[in-house]
XYZ file of C-alpha atoms in Angstrom:
561
model
C 8.710 21.504 14.678
C 11.278 20.772 11.947
C 9.939 19.689 8.594
C 11.233 18.850 5.106
C 12.030 21.566 2.613
C 11.857 20.993 -1.175
C 15.354 22.158 -1.620
C 17.050 19.690 0.821
C 20.309 18.413 -0.665
C 22.195 15.208 -0.002
C 23.064 14.610 3.668
C 26.609 15.052 4.919
C 28.699 12.055 6.134
C 27.245 10.599 9.232
C 29.375 11.719 12.277
C 30.901 9.123 14.441
C 28.518 7.904 17.209
C 25.478 9.253 15.357
C 22.374 7.288 14.201
C 20.772 7.993 10.869
C 17.117 7.203 10.025
C 15.753 7.369 6.447
C 12.212 6.474 5.698
C 11.829 5.114 2.171
C 8.034 4.868 2.504
C 5.200 5.262 5.023
C 5.481 9.017 5.562
C 2.856 11.137 3.890
C 1.068 7.969 2.718
C -0.853 4.956 4.056
C 1.400 1.959 3.035
C 4.956 1.202 1.703
C 6.352 1.285 5.146
C 10.110 1.026 5.257
C 12.742 2.635 7.555
C 16.476 2.352 7.232
C 18.695 2.826 10.293
C 22.442 3.401 9.968
C 25.076 3.306 12.609
C 28.813 2.839 12.227
C 28.532 1.972 8.546
C 25.887 -0.836 9.126
C 22.213 -0.800 8.226
C 19.109 -2.163 9.852
C 15.745 -2.118 7.927
C 12.433 -2.032 9.834
C 9.577 -3.225 7.629
C 9.527 -3.404 3.808
C 5.937 -3.022 2.445
C 3.952 -2.119 -0.599
C 1.480 0.573 -1.493
C -1.557 -0.380 -3.544
C -2.280 1.702 -6.724
C -4.901 4.340 -7.175
C -7.208 4.712 -10.239
C -4.834 7.272 -11.724
C -2.108 4.603 -11.861
C -3.694 2.190 -14.476
C -2.105 -1.140 -15.039
C 0.081 -0.959 -11.892
C -0.181 -3.940 -9.588
C 2.000 -2.789 -6.606
C 4.071 0.199 -5.644
C 7.434 -0.573 -3.938
C 9.826 1.617 -1.994
C 12.855 2.758 -4.048
C 15.876 0.704 -3.025
C 18.386 2.947 -4.801
C 19.558 4.456 -1.451
C 20.773 1.130 -0.176
C 21.331 -0.749 -3.494
C 25.148 -0.187 -3.414
C 25.237 -1.031 0.259
C 23.221 -4.247 0.499
C 26.218 -5.998 2.023
C 26.006 -3.580 4.933
C 22.390 -4.699 5.828
C 22.420 -6.585 9.053
C 18.671 -7.675 8.852
C 15.213 -6.569 7.938
C 12.912 -6.528 10.995
C 9.188 -7.032 10.329
C 6.846 -5.623 12.956
C 3.909 -7.634 11.642
C 2.557 -9.432 8.571
C 0.304 -6.894 6.830
C 1.093 -6.267 3.169
C 2.004 -2.625 3.726
C 4.863 -3.903 5.962
C 5.959 -7.151 4.289
C 4.798 -6.980 0.658
C 8.136 -5.634 -0.800
C 10.369 -8.128 1.033
C 10.453 -10.569 -2.000
C 11.717 -7.730 -4.224
C 14.344 -6.733 -1.668
C 15.581 -10.301 -1.295
C 15.851 -10.631 -5.016
C 18.721 -8.148 -4.655
C 20.459 -10.054 -1.858
C 18.904 -13.322 -0.803
C 20.708 -13.931 2.437
C 19.477 -10.795 4.280
C 18.184 -12.223 7.580
C 14.460 -11.730 7.935
C 13.439 -11.120 11.592
C 9.955 -11.430 12.882
C 7.467 -13.253 15.174
C 6.289 -16.779 14.538
C 3.207 -15.925 12.491
C 4.937 -13.063 10.598
C 7.755 -15.361 9.428
C 5.323 -18.115 8.468
C 3.240 -15.696 6.297
C 6.259 -14.171 4.639
C 7.687 -17.557 3.932
C 4.545 -18.639 2.281
C 4.718 -15.441 0.130
C 8.449 -16.032 -0.638
C 7.700 -19.593 -1.771
C 5.776 -18.080 -4.690
C 8.846 -16.096 -5.602
C 11.105 -19.199 -5.250
C 13.014 -17.656 -2.399
C 14.048 -19.485 0.711
C 14.664 -16.731 3.422
C 17.204 -16.788 6.278
C 14.764 -16.517 9.153
C 15.310 -15.234 12.632
C 12.277 -15.864 14.833
C 11.731 -13.519 17.795
C 9.044 -12.928 20.452
C 8.047 -10.214 22.959
C 10.381 -9.739 25.814
C 13.385 -10.934 23.857
C 16.545 -9.109 22.905
C 18.689 -9.794 19.803
C 21.748 -8.050 18.486
C 22.169 -7.476 14.720
C 25.627 -5.909 14.273
C 25.596 -2.639 16.292
C 21.875 -2.684 16.671
C 20.578 -4.223 19.929
C 16.962 -4.884 19.389
C 14.350 -5.475 22.124
C 10.907 -6.704 21.031
C 7.662 -5.773 22.818
C 4.120 -7.132 22.283
C 1.642 -4.814 20.704
C -1.984 -5.467 19.941
C -3.010 -4.932 16.227
C -5.549 -6.355 13.725
C -3.282 -9.291 13.182
C -1.765 -11.606 15.778
C 1.947 -11.481 16.878
C 2.501 -7.848 16.102
C 5.697 -6.372 17.758
C 7.244 -2.985 18.521
C 11.027 -2.745 18.497
C 13.349 -0.736 20.639
C 16.646 -0.206 18.864
C 19.656 0.409 21.147
C 22.882 1.939 19.771
C 25.586 4.125 21.508
C 23.582 7.028 19.873
C 20.560 6.291 22.080
C 17.324 4.282 22.202
C 14.817 4.535 19.340
C 11.365 3.005 20.052
C 9.510 2.093 16.943
C 5.987 1.071 17.732
C 5.022 -0.469 14.492
C 1.281 -0.469 13.986
C -0.637 -0.837 17.310
C -3.665 -0.196 19.384
C -4.436 -0.558 23.047
C -7.443 -3.009 22.992
C -7.942 -3.887 26.639
C -10.036 -6.956 25.823
C -8.271 -8.367 22.743
C -9.813 -11.538 21.308
C -6.515 -13.291 21.607
C -5.741 -11.952 25.153
C -2.456 -10.367 23.921
C -2.234 -6.840 25.331
C 0.154 -4.047 24.233
C 3.069 -4.065 26.525
C 2.508 -0.730 28.321
C 4.682 -1.764 31.205
C 7.616 -2.397 28.690
C 6.935 1.095 27.161
C 7.006 2.665 30.700
C 10.276 0.799 31.524
C 11.861 2.149 28.327
C 10.606 5.618 29.276
C 12.352 5.437 32.579
C 15.539 4.227 30.814
C 15.261 7.140 28.428
C 13.690 7.035 24.950
C 15.834 9.304 22.745
C 13.480 9.059 19.735
C 9.916 7.797 19.560
C 8.626 6.720 16.142
C 4.913 6.096 16.515
C 1.957 4.909 14.412
C -0.058 8.086 13.276
C -2.923 6.550 11.270
C -5.640 7.418 13.725
C -4.055 10.527 15.285
C -7.084 12.622 14.207
C -9.549 10.269 15.918
C -10.316 11.198 19.488
C -10.421 8.813 22.427
C -9.727 5.100 22.270
C -10.589 2.495 19.733
C -13.467 0.148 20.278
C -12.578 -3.377 21.559
C -12.480 -6.154 18.989
C -14.966 -8.157 21.239
C -17.753 -5.667 20.491
C -17.698 -6.739 16.840
C -18.521 -10.347 17.376
C -22.100 -9.887 18.368
C -22.835 -7.614 15.298
C -21.298 -10.284 12.982
C -23.216 -12.986 14.722
C -26.578 -11.049 14.280
C -25.807 -10.537 10.533
C -25.178 -14.290 10.097
C -28.235 -15.292 12.194
C -30.739 -13.034 10.302
C -29.419 -13.750 6.854
C -31.920 -15.778 4.782
C -29.458 -16.839 2.025
C -25.684 -16.792 1.565
C -23.433 -14.582 3.653
C -20.409 -13.340 1.863
C -17.846 -11.599 4.087
C -15.026 -9.550 2.663
C -11.932 -8.885 4.809
C -8.205 -8.336 4.544
C -6.585 -11.677 3.774
C -4.474 -11.338 7.016
C -7.185 -10.336 9.420
C -7.209 -13.619 11.363
C -9.138 -12.209 14.323
C -12.044 -11.197 11.961
C -11.964 -14.525 10.120
C -12.086 -16.387 13.477
C -15.265 -14.346 14.463
C -16.908 -15.261 11.163
C -15.964 -18.899 11.602
C -17.313 -19.056 15.168
C -20.584 -17.387 14.120
C -21.027 -19.882 11.084
C -20.440 -22.786 13.384
C -23.131 -21.466 15.795
C -25.754 -21.148 13.154
C -24.975 -24.387 11.219
C -23.325 -22.946 8.188
C -20.361 -24.238 6.114
C -17.459 -21.912 5.323
C -15.576 -21.513 2.084
C -12.414 -19.347 1.686
C -12.264 -17.484 -1.600
C -9.122 -15.907 -3.104
C -5.557 -17.199 -3.225
C -4.128 -14.941 -0.458
C -7.036 -15.762 1.778
C -6.652 -19.445 1.392
C -2.913 -19.195 1.838
C -2.866 -17.040 4.937
C -5.725 -18.831 6.732
C -3.991 -22.183 5.984
C -0.810 -20.908 7.680
C -2.811 -19.429 10.587
C -4.678 -22.732 11.089
C -1.562 -24.916 10.964
C 0.140 -22.654 13.605
C -2.917 -22.614 15.898
C -3.829 -18.946 15.393
C -7.071 -19.796 13.716
C -9.232 -22.421 15.361
C -11.597 -24.286 13.027
C -13.800 -27.199 13.947
C -13.229 -30.309 11.677
C -15.453 -30.287 8.621
C -16.505 -26.716 8.935
C -14.534 -25.344 5.970
C -15.252 -26.800 2.561
C -13.661 -26.345 -0.806
C -14.897 -23.338 -2.746
C -15.657 -25.439 -5.709
C -18.073 -27.495 -3.676
C -19.987 -24.571 -2.225
C -22.403 -24.103 -5.081
C -23.998 -27.440 -4.250
C -24.987 -26.308 -0.709
C -28.347 -24.621 0.088
C -27.618 -20.851 0.243
C -28.890 -20.625 3.818
C -26.122 -23.029 4.899
C -23.270 -21.140 3.480
C -20.721 -18.450 4.509
C -18.109 -17.303 2.051
C -14.983 -15.347 3.241
C -13.207 -13.512 0.425
C -10.807 -10.591 -0.288
C -11.802 -7.243 -1.773
C -12.959 -5.132 1.054
C -11.080 -2.096 -0.345
C -12.653 -2.334 -3.798
C -9.442 -3.753 -5.341
C -10.412 -4.327 -9.071
C -8.950 -7.817 -9.288
C -10.074 -9.075 -5.849
C -12.832 -11.555 -5.482
C -15.576 -9.207 -4.231
C -15.094 -6.723 -7.064
C -15.230 -9.420 -9.669
C -18.477 -10.711 -8.011
C -19.969 -7.167 -8.269
C -18.971 -7.084 -11.838
C -20.413 -10.523 -12.629
C -16.822 -11.653 -13.535
C -16.532 -14.441 -10.888
C -17.689 -18.054 -10.605
C -19.703 -16.941 -7.492
C -22.797 -15.204 -8.759
C -24.429 -12.701 -6.426
C -28.156 -13.523 -6.042
C -31.184 -11.800 -4.793
C -31.284 -12.077 -0.999
C -27.559 -12.628 -0.456
C -25.983 -10.670 2.432
C -22.542 -9.105 1.847
C -20.582 -7.894 4.874
C -17.600 -5.629 4.413
C -15.743 -6.452 7.607
C -12.967 -3.891 7.416
C -12.252 -0.238 7.795
C -11.891 1.942 4.719
C -8.338 2.749 3.754
C -8.117 6.503 2.814
C -8.235 6.932 -0.934
C -10.307 3.894 -1.554
C -13.720 5.449 -0.953
C -14.776 5.630 -4.652
C -13.721 2.084 -5.472
C -15.545 0.720 -2.469
C -18.753 2.733 -3.282
C -18.571 1.268 -6.862
C -18.415 -2.256 -5.414
C -21.395 -1.742 -3.055
C -23.496 -0.337 -5.899
C -22.591 -3.288 -8.055
C -23.543 -5.784 -5.321
C -26.763 -3.975 -4.556
C -27.682 -3.980 -8.235
C -27.773 -7.785 -8.256
C -30.019 -7.843 -5.170
C -27.549 -8.183 -2.281
C -27.961 -6.627 1.178
C -24.687 -4.909 1.916
C -23.634 -4.378 5.454
C -20.628 -2.047 5.982
C -19.028 0.338 8.488
C -21.422 3.119 7.369
C -24.537 1.216 8.467
C -23.277 -1.170 11.183
C -20.454 -1.542 13.643
C -18.710 -4.351 11.663
C -15.115 -3.319 12.148
C -12.784 -1.604 14.597
C -9.478 -0.063 13.569
C -6.162 -1.716 14.322
C -4.590 1.613 14.949
C -4.426 3.591 18.178
C -6.608 6.690 18.429
C -5.477 9.997 19.925
C -6.226 8.997 23.574
C -3.958 5.964 23.207
C -1.221 7.928 21.377
C -1.213 10.364 24.147
C -0.936 7.499 26.685
C 2.156 6.121 24.912
C 3.781 9.544 24.715
C 3.264 10.104 28.410
C 4.494 6.609 29.307
C 7.744 6.885 27.158
C 8.508 10.599 27.640
C 10.700 10.716 24.555
C 13.369 13.427 24.164
C 12.556 13.573 20.436
C 9.505 12.468 18.455
C 8.885 11.513 14.791
C 5.396 10.554 13.696
C 5.388 7.750 11.151
C 2.794 5.622 9.270
C 0.281 8.123 7.972
C -0.639 10.786 5.562
C 0.370 14.410 6.089
C -2.729 15.216 8.146
C -2.021 12.281 10.430
C 1.546 13.108 10.887
C 0.827 16.748 11.854
C -2.124 15.717 14.192
C 0.274 13.328 16.000
C 2.990 16.060 16.200
C 0.514 18.303 17.912
C -0.292 15.487 20.461
C 3.381 15.209 21.197
C 3.705 18.923 21.762
C 0.763 18.773 24.202
C 2.624 16.178 26.424
C 5.644 18.372 26.604
C 7.915 17.439 23.777
C 9.611 20.652 22.742
C 8.662 21.891 19.256
C 12.163 21.892 18.046
C 12.469 18.164 19.123
C 9.566 17.119 16.963
C 10.603 15.967 13.470
C 8.017 15.779 10.706
C 9.576 14.116 7.724
C 8.515 12.697 4.423
C 9.844 9.812 2.427
C 13.501 10.168 1.604
C 14.141 12.880 4.275
C 17.245 12.042 6.300
C 16.980 12.406 10.146
C 20.102 12.160 12.248
C 20.215 11.546 16.007
C 23.341 13.346 17.254
C 24.176 13.916 20.914
C 20.545 13.157 21.920
C 19.009 15.527 19.313
C 17.075 14.607 16.194
C 17.387 16.852 13.197
C 16.782 16.767 9.512
C 20.104 16.781 7.585
C 19.179 16.253 4.048
C 17.280 14.086 1.605
C 17.755 11.087 -0.740
C 15.751 9.679 -3.630
C 12.612 7.839 -2.394
C 10.211 7.760 -5.301
C 7.687 5.192 -6.404
C 8.806 1.913 -8.124
C 5.862 0.377 -9.996
C 5.271 -3.268 -10.471
C 3.282 -4.157 -13.628
C 3.040 -7.798 -14.106
C 6.637 -9.223 -14.177
C 8.028 -5.762 -14.859
C 9.581 -4.000 -11.836
C 10.588 -0.276 -12.209
C 10.082 -0.166 -15.943
C 6.831 1.744 -15.759
C 7.591 5.489 -15.232
C 5.404 8.409 -14.205
C 5.484 9.546 -17.896
C 4.240 6.118 -19.024
C 1.338 6.422 -16.461
C 0.576 9.830 -17.806
C 0.312 8.374 -21.308
C -1.946 5.633 -19.960
C -4.174 8.141 -18.298
C -4.483 10.104 -21.526
C -5.222 6.950 -23.481
C -7.864 5.939 -20.947
C -9.482 9.309 -20.667
C -9.071 10.922 -24.125
C -8.173 8.069 -26.537
C -5.640 8.431 -29.310
C -5.404 9.609 -32.894
C -2.748 8.177 -35.277
C -1.722 10.245 -38.329
C 0.215 8.431 -41.074
C 2.108 10.405 -43.694
C 4.654 9.401 -46.339
C 7.405 11.893 -47.151
C 10.289 12.088 -49.634
C 13.479 11.405 -47.650
C 15.463 13.954 -49.682
C 13.056 16.806 -49.835
C 10.666 16.236 -46.953
C 7.714 16.677 -49.300
C 4.504 14.893 -48.693
C 4.043 12.020 -51.205
C 0.997 10.169 -49.674
C -1.515 10.736 -46.851
C -2.214 11.971 -44.380
C -4.313 9.035 -43.204
C -5.959 9.640 -39.831
C -7.411 7.011 -37.519
C -8.859 7.380 -33.967
C -9.741 5.100 -31.080
C -11.601 6.190 -27.964
C -11.452 9.855 -28.839
C -15.135 10.276 -29.534
C -14.494 12.201 -32.786
C -16.553 11.458 -35.874
C -14.030 10.087 -38.470
C -15.739 12.158 -41.182
C -14.550 15.327 -39.379
C -10.978 14.625 -40.064
C -11.511 15.921 -43.617
C -11.382 19.405 -41.959
C -7.841 18.951 -40.586
C -6.233 17.064 -43.451
C -5.687 20.233 -45.578
C -4.116 21.916 -42.509
C -1.585 19.042 -42.145
C -0.789 19.142 -45.899
C -0.144 22.936 -45.712
C 1.988 22.564 -42.629
C 4.115 19.882 -44.267
C 4.405 21.951 -47.416
C 5.665 24.899 -45.481
C 8.067 22.566 -43.650
C 9.471 21.202 -46.861
C 9.814 24.760 -48.348
C 12.016 25.544 -45.350
C 14.321 22.581 -46.240
C 13.357 20.443 -43.195
C 13.861 16.739 -43.727
C 14.355 15.685 -40.107
C 11.868 12.946 -39.147
C 11.511 14.173 -35.564
C 10.739 17.776 -36.772
C 8.109 16.479 -39.202
C 6.488 14.412 -36.473
C 6.283 17.470 -34.195
C 4.650 19.599 -37.036
C 2.029 16.838 -37.574
C 1.334 16.388 -33.834
C 1.066 20.128 -33.226
C -1.223 20.750 -36.199
C -3.708 17.916 -35.322
C -3.524 18.577 -31.671
C -4.368 22.253 -32.054
C -7.303 21.423 -34.309
C -8.689 18.774 -31.825
C -8.288 21.217 -29.004
C -10.020 24.101 -30.710
C -12.790 21.971 -32.161
C -13.486 19.545 -29.291
C -11.735 20.995 -26.258
C -9.985 17.608 -25.810
C -6.403 16.419 -25.520
C -6.121 12.826 -26.974
C -2.712 11.289 -27.572
C -1.605 12.210 -31.054
C 0.671 9.480 -32.656
C 2.242 10.629 -35.910
C 3.729 7.952 -38.042
C 6.096 9.222 -40.661
C 7.285 6.904 -43.503
C 10.218 7.878 -45.638
C 10.448 6.967 -49.410
């Protein structure tokens, strides 16, 4: 198995007739999926998603792929192909189209409808190319065939990319539910046909590669949801992904059976379900859904609320309800249903939300105590099935953390893919398909780009480090006035602290130390402001560390007179 090396340099020029693949996100992480294919000087992008921030990234709203690799070559991009409409696959499209608005956006009917609704908020009108399973479309040198795959959102697609370098099958996110609620099966026959034709490189979803067997059918969840709604004595509040149309349909069906009205909470939930309803993917009886502003007037036993926040996102509706920061007030006897799986890394945030809801008297039903969700990603048995159907010459696991990628690589080896034809890459690693063989040939920049409010890319890792220090240790400001000619102290030091937990009276101990340090500095003839700042920061920082074993941010303010 080939794998990245920390000292990989820039890749060489792509040989004629070869195909280059560079993942700018989605490898070694859950989210931010984006792969760039290059052939004969032209580019094709598959997916362009976001990653959601973790607690150690305070103030960050979204994390984007780094477009630097393609920024100077945007005119070479033939299209961006979207496998399905989850945020980790489409969320960064508005930011890509800001850089070139006429890049064709390719996807299924529902995918395009949901991305268009999102782009409307960014005041972008996309160039759309609607595709469907069993269709083939050419984008420059890339001949793309689309295949139906079953996932936790309707209309998901896999894409087979044909070039003279060979056939690459990109599965997108998929599972092999044999009884899907919408009747749309993963096209295993199409996978087998491609296998007979010869798949030169298989890029396959790795999210559940560590999970043995096959995923549970979506249909097994409906009775559990129905039982929760039937036995609830007051309001039922269901938290789900804003794009999980199948799950919302199950909740709507159960609410109708038990005579409850439904209200949708959260902008993305209202937007997505409105699109799904208009296109016929969500079937709602007339009069069942009511405006969220009217719901407080209904008896609690006649109400079901469907909201966002199943992953503990701090600004989502459910988290705000748990924190008593939402118009919907959790009351004793309410039932809250977390109808989604737990994305790795969100465990602490979700536990915090569950505790907050329980504090106000809610009964919380979640995957840990009831079968209320099935994964949208194929488990190991299904991944083996696809490997055996397609019999790829080369294999590259995608869409997963390191443990998922390595587990998937082991499955490929079990099915007979030679170890030296299995490529485990990470974001930015360049993989070239040359003469039927996939190899790592270098690496390009593929770091995080942070979105903070309207700012894109202005927040750096250094800024996040400062935010973490401020949040965990607080800060201390030290104001000194010095003579601009001699560097001698003329006033101060004046010390103020916020969030450091230090008694202000204790600063009397360090003030003489700062005075002595500045006196020595002036005696050495130092008048440079930056040097004076360093002396003040070092002196106060050492005292705080020795006295309190803490490392707050020290902010020296030097005024010259």
